[in-house]
Amino acid sequence: MTVEKRILCIGAGYVGGPTMAMIAHKCPQYRVTVVDINGERIARWNSDRLPVFEPGLDEIVRDTRGRNLFFSTDIPKGIAENDIIFVSVNTPTKTFGVGAGMAADLRYWEMTAREILKYAKSPKIVIEKSTLPVKTALAMERILNSNHHGIAFDVLSNPEFLAEGSAVRDLESPDRILIGSEQTEEGLRARDTLVEIYANWVPREKILTSNIWSSELSKLVSNAFLAQRISSINAISALCEKTDADVTEVSRAVGMDSRIGPKFLNASIGFGGSCFKKDILNLVYLCQHYGLTEVADYWNAVLRINDYQKDRFILTMINAMFHTLSDKKICLWGFAFKADTGDTRESPAIYIARRLVEENARVVVSDPRALENARADLRDTGADVSYVEDPAEAARGCHALCVLTEWDLYRHQDFEKIYHSMEKPAFLFDGRNILDHEMCFDIGFNVYPIGKPPLTHF
Ligand code: UDX
Ligand code: UDX
């Protein structure tokens, strides 16, 4: 088969890897190469143990790898040989200098742009997949078009909206594909090339085009709105606990208003993940930069409530367990930031575990996919933390059990048996409201859900 398009992606992470696998899967006529500076990561993409766990991803990679999907560390060759270059390198929060703790650190992006400039021998379309502050494309275009070889570069913004754990489904049938371009003849031509790629499997009416700044900003705003819904319901969960209202009932009633909708209204210990906090900080920083103090404060409050929610969870534990956690054994069910992923970036579980260690508790972490990451996240505590994959085994001999990730397997445990294996009084803190609280209470647990009255035997 003749190769119709040669596509490169720089950055083989949670976004780059699955996205390119889907393009290769849907478009056998294209040749897709994914490169990364991290040799170990590339080796894992080329192995049977992929660096990213996503339901359905293994099958797609198995079918396409070596056929029209390739993973490599040879970035110069990748740049030279491909005409369409996606960039999905990470854009962490800056830890130094101006904007430290808030602004996006763009050094990897700029380094990548300079690499493209160095190795390109023909015109390229460069596509921002990473989430970036508004106006980054402008800077990139300036760097790229500062060359003296007369090579033309078009920069497009094409943010990725996939969520971890459902990446394959999200990529296969996205709510929308957003493509931002310059409104010049060349910009629109580059845009149409990208539209053509997605049109291989995404209905045309779901492919939105816009100017480049709207596209960059839409990604930040989408994540901010999603996070804001979680902070809104979490704020209300605090009020529910004071008033005997039940947050699940409130969220169901509110979500049935078709203008509001039911999704992203589950009260929890707080949101985690690599995007929400980083993107809101980024948005807040942008607003501050433009002197929009009130707007910045408004979005910052979403993060404040998220921190407050995690603190509340710890305080509830301390208060319930007779004001001391010292030397008590506490089991954490779940460490991933959400179910169906092994990712623990910004997971609320990290904060909770660290706070428990500070209280001199003995922490037992259980998770079906995230124990390797959990170990790395807590290594520097040097504390008495153990890691046990089996949930029932992990709970044995503990004073309390905390549900931190909504893994389905936690719903289907033998709670009678678990209760009998624990210290008494046995406490259950359900940070995700996924268990049958009445049943656990009847067995003997003292149950503390989020945003509902506790069920206690005292
Ligand atoms: C990242 C960002 O977090 C997100 O904001 C953005 O939208 C997409 O990129 P993710 O794929 O989850 O999301 O990040 P990560 O898993 O860290 O992958 C980034 C990859 O880029 C890493 O494998 C890293 O090694 C690679 N990288 C980084 C390069 O290849 N070159 C660099 O210069 C820097
Ligand atoms: C998010 C966006 O959903 C996605 O569109 C974007 O591309 C990247 O950021 P992700 O972080 O992978 O995706 O997961 P998401 O499903 O959004 O969950 C984020 C966090 O919110 C998780 O910790 C989750 O447990 C929490 N959450 C979600 C709640 O606490 N309550 C909810 O109702 C929904």
Short mmCIF file of C-alpha atoms and ligand atoms in Angstrom, two decimals:
data_model
loop_
_atom_site.label_atom_id
_atom_site.label_comp_id
_atom_site.label_asym_id
_atom_site.label_seq_id
_atom_site.Cartn_x
_atom_site.Cartn_y
_atom_site.Cartn_z
CA MET A 1 0.00 0.00 0.00
CA THR A 2 1.35 3.47 -0.81
CA VAL A 3 1.78 5.71 2.18
CA GLU A 4 -0.58 8.67 1.86
CA LYS A 5 0.71 10.68 4.81
CA ARG A 6 3.74 10.48 7.07
CA ILE A 7 2.87 11.49 10.60
CA LEU A 8 5.19 11.99 13.55
CA CYS A 9 4.35 12.52 17.19
CA ILE A 10 6.96 13.86 19.59
CA GLY A 11 6.10 12.73 23.15
CA ALA A 12 5.04 9.13 23.77
CA GLY A 13 3.06 9.75 26.95
CA TYR A 14 -0.55 9.20 28.01
CA VAL A 15 -1.71 11.52 25.25
CA GLY A 16 0.74 10.93 22.38
CA GLY A 17 0.88 7.13 22.53
CA PRO A 18 -2.86 6.30 22.53
CA THR A 19 -3.73 9.11 20.08
CA MET A 20 -1.22 7.95 17.50
CA ALA A 21 -2.21 4.32 18.00
CA MET A 22 -5.79 5.32 17.13
CA ILE A 23 -4.73 7.23 14.00
CA ALA A 24 -2.65 4.23 12.85
CA HIS A 25 -5.56 1.89 13.61
CA LYS A 26 -8.13 3.95 11.73
CA CYS A 27 -5.87 4.95 8.84
CA PRO A 28 -3.80 2.03 7.51
CA GLN A 29 -2.83 4.25 4.56
CA TYR A 30 -0.79 6.51 6.86
CA ARG A 31 2.56 5.76 8.44
CA VAL A 32 2.70 6.95 12.04
CA THR A 33 5.89 7.25 14.10
CA VAL A 34 6.04 8.16 17.78
CA VAL A 35 9.32 9.41 19.22
CA ASP A 36 10.40 10.33 22.72
CA ILE A 37 13.59 11.36 24.51
CA ASN A 38 12.88 8.67 27.11
CA GLY A 39 14.41 5.45 25.77
CA GLU A 40 12.87 3.32 28.50
CA ARG A 41 9.40 4.53 27.59
CA ILE A 42 9.93 3.77 23.93
CA ALA A 43 11.25 0.31 24.82
CA ARG A 44 8.04 -0.35 26.72
CA TRP A 45 5.90 0.85 23.82
CA ASN A 46 7.78 -1.72 21.76
CA SER A 47 7.19 -4.46 24.33
CA ASP A 48 4.20 -6.46 25.59
CA ARG A 49 4.04 -4.28 28.70
CA LEU A 50 2.95 -0.86 27.43
CA PRO A 51 3.88 2.14 29.61
CA VAL A 52 0.24 3.25 29.71
CA PHE A 53 -2.64 1.09 30.90
CA GLU A 54 -5.84 1.83 29.00
CA PRO A 55 -8.66 -0.64 28.39
CA GLY A 56 -8.53 -1.68 24.71
CA LEU A 57 -5.15 -0.10 23.97
CA ASP A 58 -3.07 -3.29 23.94
CA GLU A 59 -5.15 -4.76 21.12
CA ILE A 60 -4.86 -1.66 18.94
CA VAL A 61 -1.11 -1.40 19.45
CA ARG A 62 -0.65 -5.11 18.77
CA ASP A 63 -2.53 -4.80 15.46
CA THR A 64 -0.71 -1.72 14.19
CA ARG A 65 2.80 -1.83 15.63
CA GLY A 66 5.36 -2.72 12.97
CA ARG A 67 2.71 -2.30 10.28
CA ASN A 68 2.04 1.43 10.20
CA LEU A 69 2.82 2.41 13.80
CA PHE A 70 6.42 2.72 14.96
CA PHE A 71 8.02 3.80 18.24
CA SER A 72 11.55 5.19 18.19
CA THR A 73 14.04 7.43 19.97
CA ASP A 74 15.46 8.80 16.74
CA ILE A 75 13.93 12.26 16.87
CA PRO A 76 16.11 13.85 14.11
CA LYS A 77 15.20 11.10 11.64
CA GLY A 78 11.54 11.35 12.61
CA ILE A 79 11.53 15.08 11.97
CA ALA A 80 13.36 14.77 8.67
CA GLU A 81 11.10 12.03 7.31
CA ASN A 82 7.63 13.22 8.32
CA ASP A 83 5.53 16.13 7.07
CA ILE A 84 2.92 16.31 9.82
CA ILE A 85 4.28 16.60 13.35
CA PHE A 86 2.13 16.35 16.48
CA VAL A 87 3.81 17.59 19.64
CA SER A 88 2.56 16.17 22.92
CA VAL A 89 5.50 16.73 25.23
CA ASN A 90 4.62 17.62 28.77
CA THR A 91 3.98 21.14 29.97
CA PRO A 92 4.32 20.91 33.75
CA THR A 93 3.70 23.78 36.14
CA LYS A 94 6.78 25.98 36.40
CA THR A 95 8.73 25.47 39.59
CA PHE A 96 11.12 28.42 39.33
CA GLY A 97 11.32 32.10 38.42
CA VAL A 98 8.47 34.22 37.12
CA GLY A 99 5.13 32.42 37.45
CA ALA A 100 6.59 29.64 39.64
CA GLY A 101 3.81 27.35 40.92
CA MET A 102 1.32 28.61 38.36
CA ALA A 103 2.50 29.22 34.81
CA ALA A 104 3.18 26.39 32.38
CA ASP A 105 6.81 25.47 31.94
CA LEU A 106 7.26 25.73 28.19
CA ARG A 107 10.88 24.69 28.00
CA TYR A 108 10.15 21.24 26.54
CA TRP A 109 7.90 22.79 23.96
CA GLU A 110 10.46 25.33 22.94
CA MET A 111 13.24 22.71 22.89
CA THR A 112 11.07 20.59 20.63
CA ALA A 113 10.36 23.52 18.31
CA ARG A 114 14.10 24.15 18.02
CA GLU A 115 14.73 20.47 17.25
CA ILE A 116 12.12 20.61 14.50
CA LEU A 117 13.80 23.69 13.12
CA LYS A 118 17.21 22.03 13.23
CA TYR A 119 16.30 18.81 11.45
CA ALA A 120 13.54 19.85 9.05
CA LYS A 121 14.50 19.82 5.39
CA SER A 122 11.01 20.39 3.96
CA PRO A 123 7.79 22.23 4.96
CA LYS A 124 5.98 20.87 8.02
CA ILE A 125 2.64 21.18 9.71
CA VAL A 126 3.30 21.34 13.45
CA ILE A 127 0.35 20.50 15.66
CA GLU A 128 0.03 21.44 19.33
CA LYS A 129 -1.48 18.44 21.09
CA SER A 130 -0.19 19.46 24.49
CA THR A 131 -2.37 21.80 26.51
CA LEU A 132 -0.73 25.19 26.30
CA PRO A 133 -1.33 28.76 27.39
CA VAL A 134 -3.09 30.92 24.86
CA LYS A 135 -0.72 32.47 22.34
CA THR A 136 1.88 29.69 22.54
CA ALA A 137 1.32 28.90 18.86
CA LEU A 138 2.40 32.43 18.03
CA ALA A 139 5.71 31.96 19.83
CA MET A 140 6.21 28.60 18.15
CA GLU A 141 5.52 30.02 14.74
CA ARG A 142 8.04 32.79 15.36
CA ILE A 143 10.73 30.31 16.39
CA LEU A 144 10.00 27.97 13.49
CA ASN A 145 9.77 30.62 10.85
CA SER A 146 13.00 32.26 11.99
CA ASN A 147 14.90 29.81 9.79
CA HIS A 148 17.05 30.88 6.90
CA HIS A 149 16.35 27.89 4.67
CA GLY A 150 13.06 29.19 3.35
CA ILE A 151 11.15 26.25 4.84
CA ALA A 152 7.54 27.10 5.69
CA PHE A 153 5.99 25.88 8.95
CA ASP A 154 2.31 26.01 9.77
CA VAL A 155 1.31 25.71 13.41
CA LEU A 156 -2.11 24.31 14.35
CA SER A 157 -3.75 23.84 17.72
CA ASN A 158 -5.53 20.50 18.16
CA PRO A 159 -6.08 19.91 21.88
CA GLU A 160 -6.78 16.39 23.07
CA PHE A 161 -9.87 15.87 25.21
CA LEU A 162 -9.42 12.18 26.06
CA ALA A 163 -9.81 11.16 29.67
CA GLU A 164 -7.62 8.47 31.16
CA GLY A 165 -9.25 5.10 31.64
CA SER A 166 -11.55 5.74 28.69
CA ALA A 167 -8.90 6.97 26.23
CA VAL A 168 -9.62 4.41 23.53
CA ARG A 169 -13.36 5.04 23.63
CA ASP A 170 -12.84 8.82 23.70
CA LEU A 171 -10.46 8.66 20.74
CA GLU A 172 -12.72 6.35 18.78
CA SER A 173 -15.87 8.42 19.21
CA PRO A 174 -14.91 11.86 20.48
CA ASP A 175 -17.55 14.45 21.44
CA ARG A 176 -15.66 16.80 19.16
CA ILE A 177 -12.32 17.36 17.48
CA LEU A 178 -11.12 20.94 17.71
CA ILE A 179 -8.68 22.39 15.22
CA GLY A 180 -7.45 25.97 15.50
CA SER A 181 -5.54 27.56 12.69
CA GLU A 182 -4.43 30.90 11.41
CA GLN A 183 -7.03 32.34 9.08
CA THR A 184 -4.54 32.76 6.24
CA GLU A 185 -4.55 30.77 3.02
CA GLU A 186 -1.66 28.57 4.23
CA GLY A 187 -3.17 28.22 7.71
CA LEU A 188 -6.50 27.06 6.29
CA ARG A 189 -4.76 24.63 3.96
CA ALA A 190 -2.87 23.08 6.88
CA ARG A 191 -6.13 22.91 8.84
CA ASP A 192 -7.81 21.03 5.98
CA THR A 193 -5.00 18.48 5.96
CA LEU A 194 -5.65 17.75 9.63
CA VAL A 195 -9.43 17.67 9.12
CA GLU A 196 -8.85 15.04 6.44
CA ILE A 197 -6.96 12.82 8.89
CA TYR A 198 -9.74 12.83 11.49
CA ALA A 199 -12.47 12.54 8.86
CA ASN A 200 -11.29 8.96 8.34
CA TRP A 201 -13.43 8.00 11.33
CA VAL A 202 -14.95 11.10 12.96
CA PRO A 203 -18.20 12.50 11.45
CA ARG A 204 -17.54 15.88 9.82
CA GLU A 205 -20.07 17.71 12.00
CA LYS A 206 -18.00 16.81 15.05
CA ILE A 207 -14.85 18.38 13.63
CA LEU A 208 -14.86 22.01 14.76
CA THR A 209 -12.54 24.58 13.37
CA SER A 210 -11.72 27.90 14.95
CA ASN A 211 -9.03 30.49 15.20
CA ILE A 212 -5.93 29.29 16.93
CA TRP A 213 -6.37 31.27 20.17
CA SER A 214 -9.92 30.05 20.69
CA SER A 215 -8.72 26.50 20.28
CA GLU A 216 -5.91 26.89 22.80
CA LEU A 217 -8.21 28.59 25.28
CA SER A 218 -11.07 26.10 24.82
CA LYS A 219 -8.94 23.27 26.18
CA LEU A 220 -8.13 25.19 29.36
CA VAL A 221 -11.74 26.25 29.75
CA SER A 222 -13.12 22.73 29.21
CA ASN A 223 -10.94 21.36 31.97
CA ALA A 224 -11.72 24.32 34.22
CA PHE A 225 -15.48 23.79 33.76
CA LEU A 226 -15.23 20.07 34.49
CA ALA A 227 -13.16 20.69 37.60
CA GLN A 228 -15.53 23.45 38.67
CA ARG A 229 -18.47 21.04 38.64
CA ILE A 230 -16.60 18.69 40.95
CA SER A 231 -15.63 21.50 43.31
CA SER A 232 -19.22 22.76 43.25
CA ILE A 233 -20.66 19.42 44.34
CA ASN A 234 -17.82 18.89 46.82
CA ALA A 235 -18.54 22.29 48.37
CA ILE A 236 -22.17 21.23 48.71
CA SER A 237 -21.10 17.90 50.25
CA ALA A 238 -19.70 19.87 53.21
CA LEU A 239 -23.05 21.57 53.65
CA CYS A 240 -24.88 18.23 53.36
CA GLU A 241 -22.82 16.83 56.21
CA LYS A 242 -24.00 19.73 58.42
CA THR A 243 -27.64 19.52 57.44
CA ASP A 244 -28.42 15.79 57.09
CA ALA A 245 -29.03 16.24 53.39
CA ASP A 246 -27.59 13.52 51.16
CA VAL A 247 -25.25 14.75 48.42
CA THR A 248 -26.08 11.84 46.10
CA GLU A 249 -29.75 12.75 46.26
CA VAL A 250 -28.97 16.43 45.75
CA SER A 251 -26.73 15.73 42.79
CA ARG A 252 -29.34 13.45 41.20
CA ALA A 253 -32.04 16.08 41.60
CA VAL A 254 -29.84 18.87 40.28
CA GLY A 255 -28.41 16.81 37.43
CA MET A 256 -31.84 15.89 36.09
CA ASP A 257 -32.26 19.47 35.00
CA SER A 258 -31.36 19.05 31.35
CA ARG A 259 -29.64 22.43 31.41
CA ILE A 260 -27.24 21.13 34.07
CA GLY A 261 -26.90 17.44 33.17
CA PRO A 262 -25.85 14.54 35.40
CA LYS A 263 -22.15 14.08 34.62
CA PHE A 264 -19.23 15.15 36.79
CA LEU A 265 -21.42 15.67 39.83
CA ASN A 266 -20.06 12.84 41.98
CA ALA A 267 -18.81 14.17 45.29
CA SER A 268 -15.39 12.76 46.13
CA ILE A 269 -12.20 13.29 48.09
CA GLY A 270 -11.30 15.74 45.34
CA PHE A 271 -10.12 15.59 41.77
CA GLY A 272 -6.64 14.54 40.75
CA GLY A 273 -4.89 13.83 37.47
CA SER A 274 -2.22 15.59 35.51
CA CYS A 275 -4.53 18.16 33.92
CA PHE A 276 -7.13 19.86 36.10
CA LYS A 277 -4.89 21.55 38.62
CA LYS A 278 -2.19 22.41 36.12
CA ASP A 279 -4.64 23.86 33.62
CA ILE A 280 -6.55 25.91 36.17
CA LEU A 281 -3.30 27.33 37.55
CA ASN A 282 -2.42 28.18 34.01
CA LEU A 283 -5.77 29.89 33.46
CA VAL A 284 -5.44 31.81 36.73
CA TYR A 285 -1.95 32.92 35.77
CA LEU A 286 -3.15 34.12 32.38
CA CYS A 287 -5.97 36.12 34.00
CA GLN A 288 -3.55 37.68 36.47
CA HIS A 289 -1.18 38.51 33.65
CA TYR A 290 -3.96 40.43 31.91
CA GLY A 291 -4.98 42.17 35.14
CA LEU A 292 -8.25 40.25 35.52
CA THR A 293 -7.96 39.76 39.27
CA GLU A 294 -11.61 38.88 39.90
CA VAL A 295 -11.62 36.29 37.16
CA ALA A 296 -8.40 34.78 38.50
CA ASP A 297 -9.87 34.61 42.03
CA TYR A 298 -13.02 32.95 40.75
CA TRP A 299 -11.12 30.05 39.12
CA ASN A 300 -8.61 29.79 41.92
CA ALA A 301 -11.50 29.01 44.27
CA VAL A 302 -12.04 25.75 42.37
CA LEU A 303 -8.59 24.65 43.52
CA ARG A 304 -9.11 25.95 47.05
CA ILE A 305 -12.25 23.83 47.45
CA ASN A 306 -10.37 20.81 46.12
CA ASP A 307 -7.69 21.22 48.79
CA TYR A 308 -10.35 21.88 51.41
CA GLN A 309 -12.11 18.64 50.49
CA LYS A 310 -8.95 16.58 51.03
CA ASP A 311 -8.33 18.30 54.36
CA ARG A 312 -11.90 17.66 55.45
CA PHE A 313 -11.45 13.97 54.76
CA ILE A 314 -8.42 13.78 57.05
CA LEU A 315 -10.13 15.84 59.76
CA THR A 316 -13.19 13.60 59.64
CA MET A 317 -10.93 10.60 60.18
CA ILE A 318 -9.08 12.16 63.07
CA ASN A 319 -12.28 13.28 64.78
CA ALA A 320 -14.02 9.96 64.27
CA MET A 321 -11.08 7.89 65.46
CA PHE A 322 -10.90 9.49 68.90
CA HIS A 323 -8.54 12.32 67.91
CA THR A 324 -5.49 10.23 67.29
CA LEU A 325 -4.25 8.12 64.42
CA SER A 326 -0.91 7.42 66.05
CA ASP A 327 0.22 3.86 65.43
CA LYS A 328 -3.17 2.96 63.96
CA LYS A 329 -3.12 0.86 60.84
CA ILE A 330 -5.02 2.46 58.00
CA CYS A 331 -5.77 0.78 54.73
CA LEU A 332 -6.17 2.82 51.54
CA TRP A 333 -8.24 1.17 48.86
CA GLY A 334 -7.08 2.81 45.66
CA PHE A 335 -4.16 5.06 44.89
CA ALA A 336 -4.75 5.91 41.21
CA PHE A 337 -6.34 9.34 40.66
CA LYS A 338 -9.38 7.59 39.16
CA ALA A 339 -10.45 4.06 38.28
CA ASP A 340 -9.18 2.15 35.24
CA THR A 341 -5.76 3.75 35.19
CA GLY A 342 -2.45 3.17 36.93
CA ASP A 343 -1.71 6.90 36.82
CA THR A 344 -1.23 8.61 40.18
CA ARG A 345 -0.27 12.12 39.06
CA GLU A 346 -1.84 14.64 41.48
CA SER A 347 -3.85 11.79 42.97
CA PRO A 348 -5.63 12.87 46.16
CA ALA A 349 -4.36 9.58 47.61
CA ILE A 350 -0.82 10.99 47.68
CA TYR A 351 -1.92 13.86 49.88
CA ILE A 352 -4.06 11.63 52.12
CA ALA A 353 -1.26 9.07 52.56
CA ARG A 354 1.25 11.77 53.42
CA ARG A 355 -1.06 13.36 55.97
CA LEU A 356 -1.64 9.97 57.59
CA VAL A 357 2.11 9.41 57.79
CA GLU A 358 2.42 12.82 59.48
CA GLU A 359 -0.12 11.63 62.03
CA ASN A 360 2.13 8.60 62.69
CA ALA A 361 -0.39 6.17 61.26
CA ARG A 362 0.80 2.94 59.64
CA VAL A 363 -0.45 3.06 56.07
CA VAL A 364 -1.30 0.07 53.88
CA VAL A 365 -1.81 0.92 50.21
CA SER A 366 -3.82 -1.30 47.91
CA ASP A 367 -4.52 -0.75 44.22
CA PRO A 368 -4.92 -3.12 41.27
CA ARG A 369 -2.80 -1.02 38.88
CA ALA A 370 -1.00 1.76 40.68
CA LEU A 371 1.21 0.15 43.32
CA GLU A 372 4.40 0.77 41.34
CA ASN A 373 3.60 4.48 41.07
CA ALA A 374 2.41 4.63 44.68
CA ARG A 375 5.76 3.30 45.87
CA ALA A 376 7.57 5.98 43.87
CA ASP A 377 5.21 8.72 45.12
CA LEU A 378 5.74 7.84 48.80
CA ARG A 379 9.37 6.72 48.67
CA ASP A 380 10.70 9.92 50.23
CA THR A 381 8.45 9.66 53.29
CA GLY A 382 10.70 6.86 54.57
CA ALA A 383 7.68 5.85 56.61
CA ASP A 384 6.05 2.59 57.59
CA VAL A 385 3.98 2.16 54.41
CA SER A 386 3.18 -1.27 53.01
CA TYR A 387 1.80 -2.20 49.60
CA VAL A 388 -0.62 -5.09 49.22
CA GLU A 389 -2.49 -5.75 46.00
CA ASP A 390 -5.32 -7.89 47.37
CA PRO A 391 -7.90 -5.54 48.98
CA ALA A 392 -9.09 -7.98 51.66
CA GLU A 393 -5.54 -8.93 52.57
CA ALA A 394 -4.60 -5.24 52.77
CA ALA A 395 -7.42 -4.50 55.21
CA ARG A 396 -6.52 -7.32 57.59
CA GLY A 397 -5.65 -6.05 61.07
CA CYS A 398 -6.40 -2.41 60.16
CA HIS A 399 -8.32 0.07 62.30
CA ALA A 400 -9.79 1.83 59.29
CA LEU A 401 -10.45 1.34 55.63
CA CYS A 402 -10.56 4.31 53.24
CA VAL A 403 -11.87 4.12 49.69
CA LEU A 404 -9.84 6.60 47.64
CA THR A 405 -10.34 5.33 44.07
CA GLU A 406 -13.64 4.14 42.62
CA TRP A 407 -12.35 0.78 41.33
CA ASP A 408 -15.27 -1.50 40.63
CA LEU A 409 -13.67 -4.44 42.44
CA TYR A 410 -14.11 -2.67 45.77
CA ARG A 411 -17.88 -2.93 45.47
CA HIS A 412 -17.71 -6.71 45.31
CA GLN A 413 -15.69 -7.66 48.38
CA ASP A 414 -16.73 -9.94 51.22
CA PHE A 415 -17.31 -7.17 53.78
CA GLU A 416 -18.40 -9.58 56.50
CA LYS A 417 -15.04 -11.33 56.29
CA ILE A 418 -13.10 -8.09 56.04
CA TYR A 419 -14.89 -6.66 59.07
CA HIS A 420 -13.99 -9.71 61.14
CA SER A 421 -10.33 -9.45 60.15
CA MET A 422 -10.06 -5.80 61.28
CA GLU A 423 -9.42 -4.13 64.65
CA LYS A 424 -12.56 -2.95 66.46
CA PRO A 425 -14.21 -0.55 66.36
CA ALA A 426 -13.73 -0.79 62.62
CA PHE A 427 -14.04 2.41 60.59
CA LEU A 428 -14.92 2.82 56.96
CA PHE A 429 -14.35 6.16 55.18
CA ASP A 430 -15.79 6.05 51.70
CA GLY A 431 -14.13 8.89 49.81
CA ARG A 432 -15.98 7.92 46.61
CA ASN A 433 -19.42 6.92 47.92
CA ILE A 434 -19.30 3.63 46.03
CA LEU A 435 -20.00 1.10 48.77
CA ASP A 436 -23.31 -0.08 50.19
CA HIS A 437 -23.15 1.98 53.38
CA GLU A 438 -26.23 0.48 55.07
CA MET A 439 -24.95 -3.03 54.52
CA CYS A 440 -21.50 -2.17 55.88
CA PHE A 441 -23.09 -0.47 58.89
CA ASP A 442 -25.26 -3.54 59.57
CA ILE A 443 -22.15 -5.73 59.49
CA GLY A 444 -20.63 -3.55 62.22
CA PHE A 445 -18.57 -0.87 60.50
CA ASN A 446 -18.77 2.78 61.52
CA VAL A 447 -19.35 4.32 58.12
CA TYR A 448 -18.37 7.84 57.06
CA PRO A 449 -19.41 8.66 53.49
CA ILE A 450 -18.85 12.00 51.73
CA GLY A 451 -21.76 14.42 52.01
CA LYS A 452 -24.10 12.11 53.94
CA PRO A 453 -24.75 11.58 57.62
CA PRO A 454 -22.33 9.03 59.12
CA LEU A 455 -23.70 5.65 60.23
CA THR A 456 -22.13 4.87 63.59
CA HIS A 457 -22.67 2.45 66.45
CA PHE A 458 -21.61 4.91 69.16
C1 UDX B 1 1.27 15.82 28.43
C2 UDX B 1 0.86 17.05 29.23
O1 UDX B 1 0.79 16.68 30.60
C3 UDX B 1 -0.44 17.61 28.82
O2 UDX B 1 -0.60 18.90 29.30
C4 UDX B 1 -0.50 17.76 27.38
O3 UDX B 1 -1.81 18.08 27.01
C5 UDX B 1 -0.01 16.54 26.63
O4 UDX B 1 1.26 16.10 27.11
P1 UDX B 1 0.83 13.32 28.93
O5 UDX B 1 0.91 12.63 27.61
O6 UDX B 1 -0.09 12.78 29.96
O7 UDX B 1 0.35 14.80 28.75
O8 UDX B 1 2.31 13.53 29.51
P2 UDX B 1 3.44 12.48 29.70
O9 UDX B 1 2.87 11.14 29.90
O10 UDX B 1 4.38 13.06 30.69
O11 UDX B 1 4.17 12.45 28.26
C6 UDX B 1 5.00 13.41 27.75
C7 UDX B 1 6.16 12.70 27.03
O12 UDX B 1 6.94 13.66 26.34
C8 UDX B 1 7.10 11.94 27.96
O13 UDX B 1 7.17 10.59 27.58
C9 UDX B 1 8.44 12.65 27.79
O14 UDX B 1 9.55 11.79 27.87
C10 UDX B 1 8.29 13.25 26.40
N1 UDX B 1 9.18 14.40 26.14
C11 UDX B 1 9.25 15.42 27.01
C12 UDX B 1 9.94 14.42 24.97
O15 UDX B 1 9.90 13.48 24.17
N2 UDX B 1 10.72 15.52 24.72
C13 UDX B 1 10.83 16.55 25.59
O16 UDX B 1 11.57 17.50 25.34
C14 UDX B 1 10.05 16.49 26.79
C1 UDX B 2 -9.56 15.24 32.20
C2 UDX B 2 -10.65 15.63 31.20
O1 UDX B 2 -11.85 14.90 31.50
C3 UDX B 2 -10.21 15.35 29.77
O2 UDX B 2 -11.18 15.81 28.85
C4 UDX B 2 -8.88 16.07 29.53
O3 UDX B 2 -8.40 15.78 28.23
C5 UDX B 2 -7.85 15.66 30.56
O4 UDX B 2 -8.35 15.91 31.88
P1 UDX B 2 -8.73 12.97 33.27
O5 UDX B 2 -7.97 13.85 34.20
O6 UDX B 2 -8.03 11.85 32.59
O7 UDX B 2 -9.39 13.83 32.11
O8 UDX B 2 -9.95 12.29 34.08
P2 UDX B 2 -11.41 12.78 34.53
O9 UDX B 2 -12.34 11.68 34.23
O10 UDX B 2 -11.76 14.10 34.01
O11 UDX B 2 -11.28 12.84 36.12
C6 UDX B 2 -10.48 13.82 36.77
C7 UDX B 2 -10.63 13.70 38.26
O12 UDX B 2 -11.92 14.10 38.69
C8 UDX B 2 -10.43 12.28 38.81
O13 UDX B 2 -9.66 12.34 39.99
C9 UDX B 2 -11.85 11.83 39.10
O14 UDX B 2 -11.91 10.83 40.08
C10 UDX B 2 -12.47 13.13 39.56
N1 UDX B 2 -13.94 13.17 39.45
C11 UDX B 2 -14.52 13.06 38.22
C12 UDX B 2 -14.71 13.39 40.58
O15 UDX B 2 -14.20 13.51 41.69
N2 UDX B 2 -16.08 13.46 40.44
C13 UDX B 2 -16.70 13.35 39.23
O16 UDX B 2 -17.94 13.44 39.18
C14 UDX B 2 -15.90 13.13 38.09
#
